Amino acid sequence: MNAMPHDRTGRFDVERVRADFPLLARKVHDKPLIYFDNANTTQKPLVVIEAVDRFYRESNANVARAVHQLGEEATAAYEATRDKLARFINAPSRNEIVLTSGTTQAINLVAYSYALPRLKPDDEILVTTMEHHANIVPWQLVCERTGAKLKIAPISERGELIVERFIDLLTPSVKLAAVAHVSNVLGTINPIAELARATRRRGIPLLVDGSQAAPHLPIDMRALGCDFYALTGHKLYGPTGTGALWARKELLRDMPPFFGGGEMIREVRFEKTTFADPPHRFEAGTPNIAGFVGLGAAIDYVESVGRDRIGTYEHALLDHATHALKAIPGLRIFGEAGHKTAVISFLIEGAHAHDLATLLDYEGVAVRSGHHCAHPLMQFYGVPATVRASLAFYNTHDEVDRFVEAIQKVRKLLA
Ligand code: PLP
């Protein structure tokens, strides 16, 4: 690994970073790949690929079951990732970190284990217009079972949460609020600490979907003041099928198990089973052990690059791309929040999002087109789909220029 990716002048050395990601060297349709689909999933550095490979070659065994050497090594490697995650998000305790298959499982855990037993008819859950389906559908499912209702906090045309409206909607019937830290479509960074102050004052727990924040921003559970925080490993340069839920220990302590099975019990009798303490109470069955070993390596990697440095560099890429795209006639950008990550959703007048993305693919540019698992947000803007370019710290200014040239070219083809 190329530690310290900056040159002697202190400049961020993107070429050294790129050398750590083998896939970035490949071609697509005979063109050098420009991978701008990072909000969907990120590419993996060699250290992650090698950590997974090494685990299977040298230490593969199940966790928390065997006393033999391999079992101990596997358990230690798996548990080390819990420690790394706790440090990465500045959690007060490692026991507040539940390892999950991703954000989707983390939010479902809160929906079924925290919300379902508590909700009563006419209670409410507050979400926002900009949520991913993973932060809408689990709440709808528990609302259907309990008679509770979803309430929606609106956003502005620029794609910013209207904070005063969010606070006004925190009425006594609201039993939980669930908000994205960063929108996967708009890149908007929501003011979580401010929202958390308002929810705390009213005794309403706040769940934050941190899927799109963890790869780009320093995140700090003590500073944010929320109650639940979900993140996913594959957007954080780690393997798919890994993620975490952080929750305050007082909340986890009172939550019943979500899945039952091995690893999550204290004692099983046919008359009655007692359960392990959190976080193991929520980790039934054999987890994605090798995946979590890879996630540990990904966290080490991101920390070695430095999240402040990542943020500064990605911001410069965002400014460059926004400026260049705005100069293209007929191009409309969705989401112009004052605080945003390097995500740009757009459409070109007269062109369908999927046609644009398909033609860009032939130019070697990977972008996502569609509703981005955010139907309500598409309805808000009155469009069925957008094209989304989402950048990461291994992308370059030269790629932004080639992307803009590719758009100019396909725009002419579609005119
Ligand atoms: N929430 C947001 C904001 C996302 O962008 C995504 C993934 O696209 C998810 C939740 C779901 O993450 P996963 O599929 O890894 O569970």
Short mmCIF file of C-alpha atoms and ligand atoms in Angstrom, two decimals:
data_model
loop_
_atom_site.label_atom_id
_atom_site.label_comp_id
_atom_site.label_asym_id
_atom_site.label_seq_id
_atom_site.Cartn_x
_atom_site.Cartn_y
_atom_site.Cartn_z
CA MET A 1 0.00 0.00 0.00
CA ASN A 2 1.15 3.53 -0.73
CA ALA A 3 0.78 5.19 2.64
CA MET A 4 0.74 8.99 2.86
CA PRO A 5 -0.69 9.75 -0.61
CA HIS A 6 0.67 13.23 -0.94
CA ASP A 7 3.76 14.44 -2.71
CA ARG A 8 6.59 16.51 -1.23
CA THR A 9 4.63 19.74 -1.65
CA GLY A 10 1.76 18.28 0.44
CA ARG A 11 -0.50 17.96 -2.64
CA PHE A 12 -2.89 15.00 -2.69
CA ASP A 13 -1.18 12.48 -4.97
CA VAL A 14 -4.11 10.84 -6.73
CA GLU A 15 -1.91 8.72 -9.01
CA ARG A 16 -0.40 7.00 -5.95
CA VAL A 17 -3.89 6.36 -4.61
CA ARG A 18 -5.08 4.97 -7.96
CA ALA A 19 -2.18 2.52 -8.00
CA ASP A 20 -3.76 0.92 -4.90
CA PHE A 21 -6.98 0.04 -6.82
CA PRO A 22 -6.28 -2.67 -9.44
CA LEU A 23 -9.67 -2.43 -11.14
CA LEU A 24 -9.17 1.22 -12.07
CA ALA A 25 -6.56 0.18 -14.62
CA ARG A 26 -9.00 -1.75 -16.80
CA LYS A 27 -10.64 -0.69 -20.03
CA VAL A 28 -14.33 -0.75 -20.90
CA HIS A 29 -15.38 -0.86 -24.57
CA ASP A 30 -11.71 -0.30 -25.37
CA LYS A 31 -11.67 3.01 -23.47
CA PRO A 32 -9.96 3.68 -20.13
CA LEU A 33 -12.55 3.18 -17.40
CA ILE A 34 -13.90 6.30 -15.70
CA TYR A 35 -15.69 4.91 -12.65
CA PHE A 36 -18.23 7.50 -11.48
CA ASP A 37 -20.67 5.12 -9.76
CA ASN A 38 -19.17 5.28 -6.29
CA ALA A 39 -22.42 6.06 -4.46
CA ASN A 40 -23.61 2.68 -5.73
CA THR A 41 -20.53 0.76 -4.65
CA THR A 42 -16.84 1.62 -4.48
CA GLN A 43 -13.84 -0.22 -5.90
CA LYS A 44 -11.58 -2.07 -3.47
CA PRO A 45 -7.94 -1.32 -2.70
CA LEU A 46 -5.45 -4.17 -2.96
CA VAL A 47 -5.05 -4.25 0.84
CA VAL A 48 -8.73 -5.23 1.16
CA ILE A 49 -8.54 -7.87 -1.57
CA GLU A 50 -5.37 -9.28 0.02
CA ALA A 51 -6.85 -9.29 3.54
CA VAL A 52 -9.80 -11.39 2.36
CA ASP A 53 -7.49 -13.69 0.39
CA ARG A 54 -5.09 -14.06 3.33
CA PHE A 55 -7.95 -14.88 5.70
CA TYR A 56 -9.11 -17.77 3.52
CA ARG A 57 -5.55 -19.00 2.90
CA GLU A 58 -4.30 -18.77 6.47
CA SER A 59 -6.94 -18.33 9.19
CA ASN A 60 -10.30 -19.52 7.92
CA ALA A 61 -12.50 -20.87 10.73
CA ASN A 62 -15.81 -19.99 12.33
CA VAL A 63 -16.02 -17.30 14.99
CA ALA A 64 -16.81 -17.61 18.71
CA ARG A 65 -17.18 -21.40 18.64
CA ALA A 66 -13.88 -23.24 18.49
CA VAL A 67 -11.02 -23.08 20.98
CA HIS A 68 -8.49 -24.16 18.37
CA GLN A 69 -5.87 -21.74 17.05
CA LEU A 70 -7.66 -21.00 13.78
CA GLY A 71 -10.94 -20.33 15.58
CA GLU A 72 -9.18 -17.90 17.87
CA GLU A 73 -7.49 -16.13 14.97
CA ALA A 74 -10.76 -15.83 13.05
CA THR A 75 -12.61 -14.51 16.11
CA ALA A 76 -9.84 -12.02 16.87
CA ALA A 77 -9.82 -10.74 13.27
CA TYR A 78 -13.63 -10.40 13.18
CA GLU A 79 -13.77 -8.66 16.56
CA ALA A 80 -10.90 -6.36 15.56
CA THR A 81 -13.17 -4.87 12.91
CA ARG A 82 -15.72 -4.03 15.61
CA ASP A 83 -12.95 -2.12 17.42
CA LYS A 84 -11.94 -0.36 14.21
CA LEU A 85 -15.52 0.64 13.45
CA ALA A 86 -15.97 1.95 17.01
CA ARG A 87 -12.85 4.08 16.61
CA PHE A 88 -13.79 5.15 13.06
CA ILE A 89 -17.12 6.61 14.21
CA ASN A 90 -15.90 7.61 17.70
CA ALA A 91 -18.47 5.41 19.43
CA PRO A 92 -18.39 5.46 23.25
CA SER A 93 -18.20 1.64 23.36
CA ARG A 94 -17.36 -1.27 21.02
CA ASN A 95 -20.38 -3.09 22.48
CA GLU A 96 -22.61 -0.52 20.80
CA ILE A 97 -21.53 -1.76 17.36
CA VAL A 98 -23.72 -4.50 15.86
CA LEU A 99 -22.16 -6.04 12.75
CA THR A 100 -24.76 -6.41 9.99
CA SER A 101 -24.88 -7.26 6.30
CA GLY A 102 -25.23 -3.55 5.49
CA THR A 103 -27.40 -0.51 6.11
CA THR A 104 -30.55 -2.32 4.99
CA GLN A 105 -30.20 -4.95 7.70
CA ALA A 106 -29.19 -2.33 10.26
CA ILE A 107 -32.34 -0.25 9.66
CA ASN A 108 -34.55 -3.34 9.60
CA LEU A 109 -33.06 -4.36 12.95
CA VAL A 110 -34.17 -1.05 14.46
CA ALA A 111 -37.57 -1.25 12.74
CA TYR A 112 -38.37 -4.74 14.01
CA SER A 113 -36.56 -4.80 17.32
CA TYR A 114 -36.94 -1.21 18.51
CA ALA A 115 -39.99 0.25 16.72
CA LEU A 116 -42.35 -2.69 16.23
CA PRO A 117 -42.80 -3.56 19.93
CA ARG A 118 -43.32 0.10 20.86
CA LEU A 119 -45.54 1.54 18.12
CA LYS A 120 -49.25 2.01 18.69
CA PRO A 121 -52.01 3.06 16.28
CA ASP A 122 -51.66 6.73 15.30
CA ASP A 123 -48.05 6.97 16.46
CA GLU A 124 -45.80 8.46 13.79
CA ILE A 125 -42.36 7.96 12.31
CA LEU A 126 -40.79 11.02 10.71
CA VAL A 127 -38.67 10.59 7.57
CA THR A 128 -37.70 13.07 4.84
CA THR A 129 -38.45 13.36 1.13
CA MET A 130 -34.85 12.51 0.24
CA GLU A 131 -34.64 9.05 1.85
CA HIS A 132 -33.41 5.89 0.13
CA HIS A 133 -36.03 3.11 0.06
CA ALA A 134 -33.98 1.33 2.77
CA ASN A 135 -34.97 4.17 5.11
CA ILE A 136 -38.65 4.19 4.05
CA VAL A 137 -39.87 0.65 3.41
CA PRO A 138 -38.88 -0.94 6.78
CA TRP A 139 -40.84 1.85 8.54
CA GLN A 140 -43.84 1.31 6.26
CA LEU A 141 -43.78 -2.40 7.08
CA VAL A 142 -43.86 -1.81 10.83
CA CYS A 143 -46.50 0.92 10.38
CA GLU A 144 -48.72 -1.57 8.54
CA ARG A 145 -48.44 -4.00 11.44
CA THR A 146 -49.07 -1.46 14.19
CA GLY A 147 -51.40 1.17 12.72
CA ALA A 148 -48.68 3.83 13.01
CA LYS A 149 -48.10 6.33 10.19
CA LEU A 150 -45.21 7.80 8.26
CA LYS A 151 -44.82 11.57 8.31
CA ILE A 152 -42.65 13.32 5.74
CA ALA A 153 -40.37 16.30 6.36
CA PRO A 154 -40.14 18.35 3.15
CA ILE A 155 -37.09 19.57 1.24
CA SER A 156 -36.51 22.70 -0.84
CA GLU A 157 -36.08 22.78 -4.62
CA ARG A 158 -32.30 23.02 -4.04
CA GLY A 159 -32.52 19.66 -2.28
CA GLU A 160 -32.01 20.87 1.29
CA LEU A 161 -34.05 19.64 4.23
CA ILE A 162 -36.27 22.47 5.53
CA VAL A 163 -35.04 22.25 9.10
CA GLU A 164 -37.79 24.44 10.65
CA ARG A 165 -40.44 22.21 9.08
CA PHE A 166 -38.65 19.09 10.35
CA ILE A 167 -38.65 20.56 13.87
CA ASP A 168 -42.33 21.63 13.61
CA LEU A 169 -43.22 18.07 12.66
CA LEU A 170 -41.64 16.64 15.84
CA THR A 171 -44.99 16.43 17.64
CA PRO A 172 -45.69 14.13 20.63
CA SER A 173 -47.08 11.41 18.34
CA VAL A 174 -43.64 11.02 16.64
CA LYS A 175 -41.88 8.04 18.20
CA LEU A 176 -38.83 7.94 15.96
CA ALA A 177 -37.19 10.12 13.29
CA ALA A 178 -35.08 8.61 10.51
CA VAL A 179 -32.89 10.79 8.27
CA ALA A 180 -30.08 10.29 5.76
CA HIS A 181 -26.80 11.89 6.79
CA VAL A 182 -26.07 12.36 3.08
CA SER A 183 -28.56 11.94 0.22
CA ASN A 184 -27.52 9.26 -2.27
CA VAL A 185 -29.15 11.21 -5.13
CA LEU A 186 -28.48 14.85 -4.28
CA GLY A 187 -25.32 14.62 -2.18
CA THR A 188 -26.96 16.94 0.38
CA ILE A 189 -25.30 16.77 3.80
CA ASN A 190 -28.01 17.08 6.44
CA PRO A 191 -27.29 19.03 9.65
CA ILE A 192 -27.52 15.96 11.89
CA ALA A 193 -26.19 17.58 15.08
CA GLU A 194 -28.86 20.29 14.81
CA LEU A 195 -31.63 17.76 14.12
CA ALA A 196 -30.41 15.59 17.01
CA ARG A 197 -30.58 18.53 19.42
CA ALA A 198 -34.24 19.02 18.45
CA THR A 199 -35.16 15.32 18.70
CA ARG A 200 -33.32 14.88 22.04
CA ARG A 201 -35.12 17.83 23.57
CA ARG A 202 -38.40 16.06 22.77
CA GLY A 203 -37.23 12.59 23.80
CA ILE A 204 -37.56 11.22 20.24
CA PRO A 205 -34.84 8.80 19.09
CA LEU A 206 -33.08 9.78 15.86
CA LEU A 207 -31.82 7.15 13.41
CA VAL A 208 -29.27 8.32 10.85
CA ASP A 209 -28.66 6.49 7.59
CA GLY A 210 -24.95 7.05 7.19
CA SER A 211 -24.43 4.95 4.04
CA GLN A 212 -23.29 7.89 1.93
CA ALA A 213 -21.55 9.81 4.71
CA ALA A 214 -19.14 7.22 6.08
CA PRO A 215 -16.98 7.11 2.90
CA HIS A 216 -16.66 10.90 2.64
CA LEU A 217 -16.93 12.69 5.99
CA PRO A 218 -15.41 12.29 9.43
CA ILE A 219 -18.28 10.89 11.54
CA ASP A 220 -18.41 11.15 15.27
CA MET A 221 -21.16 9.55 17.36
CA ARG A 222 -20.32 11.66 20.41
CA ALA A 223 -20.53 14.91 18.44
CA LEU A 224 -23.57 14.07 16.28
CA GLY A 225 -25.84 13.25 19.22
CA CYS A 226 -28.08 10.84 17.31
CA ASP A 227 -29.31 7.52 18.76
CA PHE A 228 -28.86 5.01 15.93
CA TYR A 229 -26.38 5.21 13.03
CA ALA A 230 -26.35 2.74 10.13
CA LEU A 231 -23.57 2.27 7.59
CA THR A 232 -22.63 -0.14 4.84
CA GLY A 233 -19.17 -1.55 4.14
CA HIS A 234 -19.19 -1.85 0.36
CA LYS A 235 -19.50 1.92 -0.14
CA LEU A 236 -16.58 2.35 2.26
CA TYR A 237 -14.10 0.47 0.02
CA GLY A 238 -14.86 -2.78 1.86
CA PRO A 239 -16.53 -6.03 0.75
CA THR A 240 -20.24 -6.40 0.01
CA GLY A 241 -22.39 -7.98 2.71
CA THR A 242 -20.80 -6.01 5.56
CA GLY A 243 -22.06 -3.07 7.57
CA ALA A 244 -22.93 -1.91 11.04
CA LEU A 245 -25.51 -0.43 13.31
CA TRP A 246 -24.31 1.79 16.12
CA ALA A 247 -26.87 2.37 18.87
CA ARG A 248 -26.72 3.82 22.36
CA LYS A 249 -26.25 1.01 24.85
CA GLU A 250 -29.42 1.95 26.80
CA LEU A 251 -31.43 1.40 23.62
CA LEU A 252 -29.71 -1.85 22.60
CA ARG A 253 -30.09 -3.25 26.11
CA ASP A 254 -33.89 -3.06 25.88
CA MET A 255 -34.20 -4.40 22.34
CA PRO A 256 -35.30 -8.03 21.85
CA PRO A 257 -33.48 -10.22 19.30
CA PHE A 258 -34.37 -9.73 15.63
CA PHE A 259 -33.05 -13.08 14.31
CA GLY A 260 -32.77 -16.18 16.45
CA GLY A 261 -30.13 -18.89 16.14
CA GLY A 262 -26.59 -19.75 17.15
CA GLU A 263 -24.15 -17.20 18.62
CA MET A 264 -26.83 -14.95 20.11
CA ILE A 265 -27.93 -16.97 23.16
CA ARG A 266 -26.83 -17.38 26.77
CA GLU A 267 -28.66 -20.66 27.35
CA VAL A 268 -31.17 -22.59 25.27
CA ARG A 269 -33.76 -24.80 26.93
CA PHE A 270 -36.93 -26.06 25.32
CA GLU A 271 -38.90 -24.27 28.05
CA LYS A 272 -37.10 -20.94 27.70
CA THR A 273 -34.05 -19.44 26.02
CA THR A 274 -32.04 -16.55 27.43
CA PHE A 275 -30.08 -14.25 25.19
CA ALA A 276 -26.56 -12.88 25.02
CA ASP A 277 -25.91 -9.22 25.79
CA PRO A 278 -25.66 -6.75 22.91
CA PRO A 279 -24.10 -6.67 20.41
CA HIS A 280 -23.97 -10.50 20.08
CA ARG A 281 -27.72 -10.77 20.79
CA PHE A 282 -28.25 -9.31 17.30
CA GLU A 283 -25.67 -11.39 15.43
CA ALA A 284 -27.31 -14.79 15.01
CA GLY A 285 -25.62 -17.34 12.75
CA THR A 286 -22.28 -17.36 10.96
CA PRO A 287 -21.45 -13.84 9.76
CA ASN A 288 -19.51 -12.75 6.68
CA ILE A 289 -16.23 -13.24 8.57
CA ALA A 290 -13.87 -12.75 5.63
CA GLY A 291 -15.91 -9.71 4.57
CA PHE A 292 -15.45 -8.10 7.98
CA VAL A 293 -11.73 -8.81 7.87
CA GLY A 294 -11.75 -6.95 4.54
CA LEU A 295 -13.79 -4.11 6.05
CA GLY A 296 -11.19 -3.75 8.81
CA ALA A 297 -8.51 -3.38 6.14
CA ALA A 298 -10.68 -0.83 4.29
CA ILE A 299 -11.06 1.29 7.42
CA ASP A 300 -7.29 1.21 8.00
CA TYR A 301 -6.80 2.24 4.37
CA VAL A 302 -9.25 5.16 4.49
CA GLU A 303 -7.68 6.36 7.74
CA SER A 304 -4.20 6.16 6.21
CA VAL A 305 -5.33 8.41 3.35
CA GLY A 306 -7.07 10.70 5.85
CA ARG A 307 -10.74 11.66 5.82
CA ASP A 308 -10.02 15.39 5.92
CA ARG A 309 -7.74 15.05 2.92
CA ILE A 310 -10.35 12.91 1.14
CA GLY A 311 -13.02 15.53 1.82
CA THR A 312 -10.91 18.44 0.56
CA TYR A 313 -9.88 16.62 -2.62
CA GLU A 314 -13.39 15.34 -3.42
CA HIS A 315 -14.74 18.84 -2.90
CA ALA A 316 -12.37 20.24 -5.50
CA LEU A 317 -13.53 17.51 -7.93
CA LEU A 318 -17.16 18.41 -7.19
CA ASP A 319 -16.59 22.12 -7.85
CA HIS A 320 -14.78 21.36 -11.09
CA ALA A 321 -17.47 18.95 -12.34
CA THR A 322 -20.38 21.19 -11.31
CA HIS A 323 -18.86 24.21 -13.02
CA ALA A 324 -18.18 22.29 -16.25
CA LEU A 325 -21.60 20.58 -16.35
CA LYS A 326 -23.43 23.86 -15.78
CA ALA A 327 -21.89 25.21 -18.97
CA ILE A 328 -23.61 22.48 -21.05
CA PRO A 329 -26.81 23.84 -22.64
CA GLY A 330 -29.98 22.00 -21.57
CA LEU A 331 -28.31 20.23 -18.64
CA ARG A 332 -30.20 20.41 -15.35
CA ILE A 333 -28.58 19.49 -12.03
CA PHE A 334 -30.77 18.09 -9.24
CA GLY A 335 -29.48 19.03 -5.81
CA GLU A 336 -27.55 22.22 -5.24
CA ALA A 337 -27.27 22.21 -1.47
CA GLY A 338 -24.75 24.50 0.18
CA HIS A 339 -23.18 21.48 1.87
CA LYS A 340 -22.90 18.45 -0.36
CA THR A 341 -20.66 15.53 -1.21
CA ALA A 342 -19.35 14.83 -4.73
CA VAL A 343 -22.62 13.47 -6.13
CA ILE A 344 -24.18 15.11 -9.20
CA SER A 345 -27.58 14.03 -10.48
CA PHE A 346 -28.58 15.52 -13.79
CA LEU A 347 -30.66 15.28 -16.94
CA ILE A 348 -30.26 16.71 -20.41
CA GLU A 349 -33.30 18.17 -22.06
CA GLY A 350 -34.86 15.73 -24.52
CA ALA A 351 -32.67 12.77 -23.55
CA HIS A 352 -33.70 9.79 -21.43
CA ALA A 353 -31.47 9.03 -18.44
CA HIS A 354 -30.90 5.38 -19.50
CA ASP A 355 -29.95 6.40 -23.07
CA LEU A 356 -27.45 8.89 -21.68
CA ALA A 357 -25.93 6.33 -19.30
CA THR A 358 -25.76 3.66 -22.04
CA LEU A 359 -23.97 5.98 -24.45
CA LEU A 360 -21.63 7.18 -21.70
CA ASP A 361 -20.78 3.54 -20.99
CA TYR A 362 -19.59 3.20 -24.59
CA GLU A 363 -17.23 6.10 -23.83
CA GLY A 364 -15.88 4.15 -20.84
CA VAL A 365 -17.81 6.20 -18.26
CA ALA A 366 -19.72 4.22 -15.59
CA VAL A 367 -22.58 6.29 -14.13
CA ARG A 368 -25.89 5.18 -12.69
CA SER A 369 -29.23 6.03 -14.24
CA GLY A 370 -32.65 5.38 -12.77
CA HIS A 371 -34.60 6.27 -9.65
CA HIS A 372 -31.65 5.44 -7.35
CA CYS A 373 -34.00 3.67 -4.89
CA ALA A 374 -35.58 7.05 -4.14
CA HIS A 375 -38.99 7.05 -5.84
CA PRO A 376 -40.47 9.76 -3.59
CA LEU A 377 -37.57 12.07 -4.40
CA MET A 378 -38.07 11.49 -8.15
CA GLN A 379 -41.77 12.30 -7.66
CA PHE A 380 -40.82 15.51 -5.84
CA TYR A 381 -38.78 16.62 -8.86
CA GLY A 382 -41.40 15.28 -11.30
CA VAL A 383 -38.94 13.05 -13.21
CA PRO A 384 -38.85 9.25 -13.55
CA ALA A 385 -35.07 9.00 -13.43
CA THR A 386 -31.80 10.94 -13.40
CA VAL A 387 -28.22 10.21 -14.36
CA ARG A 388 -25.94 10.24 -11.33
CA ALA A 389 -22.20 10.78 -11.36
CA SER A 390 -20.75 10.04 -7.93
CA LEU A 391 -17.06 10.64 -7.38
CA ALA A 392 -14.46 9.22 -5.02
CA PHE A 393 -10.97 10.26 -3.96
CA TYR A 394 -9.41 8.01 -6.62
CA ASN A 395 -11.09 9.98 -9.42
CA THR A 396 -9.15 12.71 -11.18
CA HIS A 397 -9.68 16.16 -12.68
CA ASP A 398 -8.66 14.70 -16.02
CA GLU A 399 -11.48 12.13 -15.71
CA VAL A 400 -13.92 14.97 -15.00
CA ASP A 401 -12.79 16.70 -18.21
CA ARG A 402 -13.14 13.47 -20.23
CA PHE A 403 -16.57 12.84 -18.69
CA VAL A 404 -17.73 16.32 -19.72
CA GLU A 405 -16.37 15.77 -23.25
CA ALA A 406 -18.22 12.43 -23.40
CA ILE A 407 -21.45 14.16 -22.39
CA GLN A 408 -20.97 16.80 -25.10
CA LYS A 409 -20.50 13.98 -27.61
CA VAL A 410 -23.54 11.91 -26.58
CA ARG A 411 -25.66 15.05 -26.33
CA LYS A 412 -25.06 15.65 -30.04
CA LEU A 413 -25.91 12.01 -30.82
CA LEU A 414 -29.20 12.29 -28.92
CA ALA A 415 -30.15 15.72 -30.31
N1 PLP B 1 -29.22 4.17 2.27
C1 PLP B 1 -28.60 4.89 1.33
C2 PLP B 1 -28.61 6.40 1.44
C3 PLP B 1 -27.95 4.26 0.27
O1 PLP B 1 -27.34 4.98 -0.67
C4 PLP B 1 -27.97 2.84 0.21
C5 PLP B 1 -27.33 2.12 -0.92
O2 PLP B 1 -27.45 2.52 -2.05
C6 PLP B 1 -28.60 2.14 1.23
C7 PLP B 1 -29.22 2.83 2.25
C8 PLP B 1 -28.64 0.63 1.24
O3 PLP B 1 -27.39 0.10 1.51
P1 PLP B 1 -27.15 -1.48 1.44
O4 PLP B 1 -27.84 -1.95 0.18
O5 PLP B 1 -25.69 -1.63 1.39
O6 PLP B 1 -27.77 -2.08 2.64
#
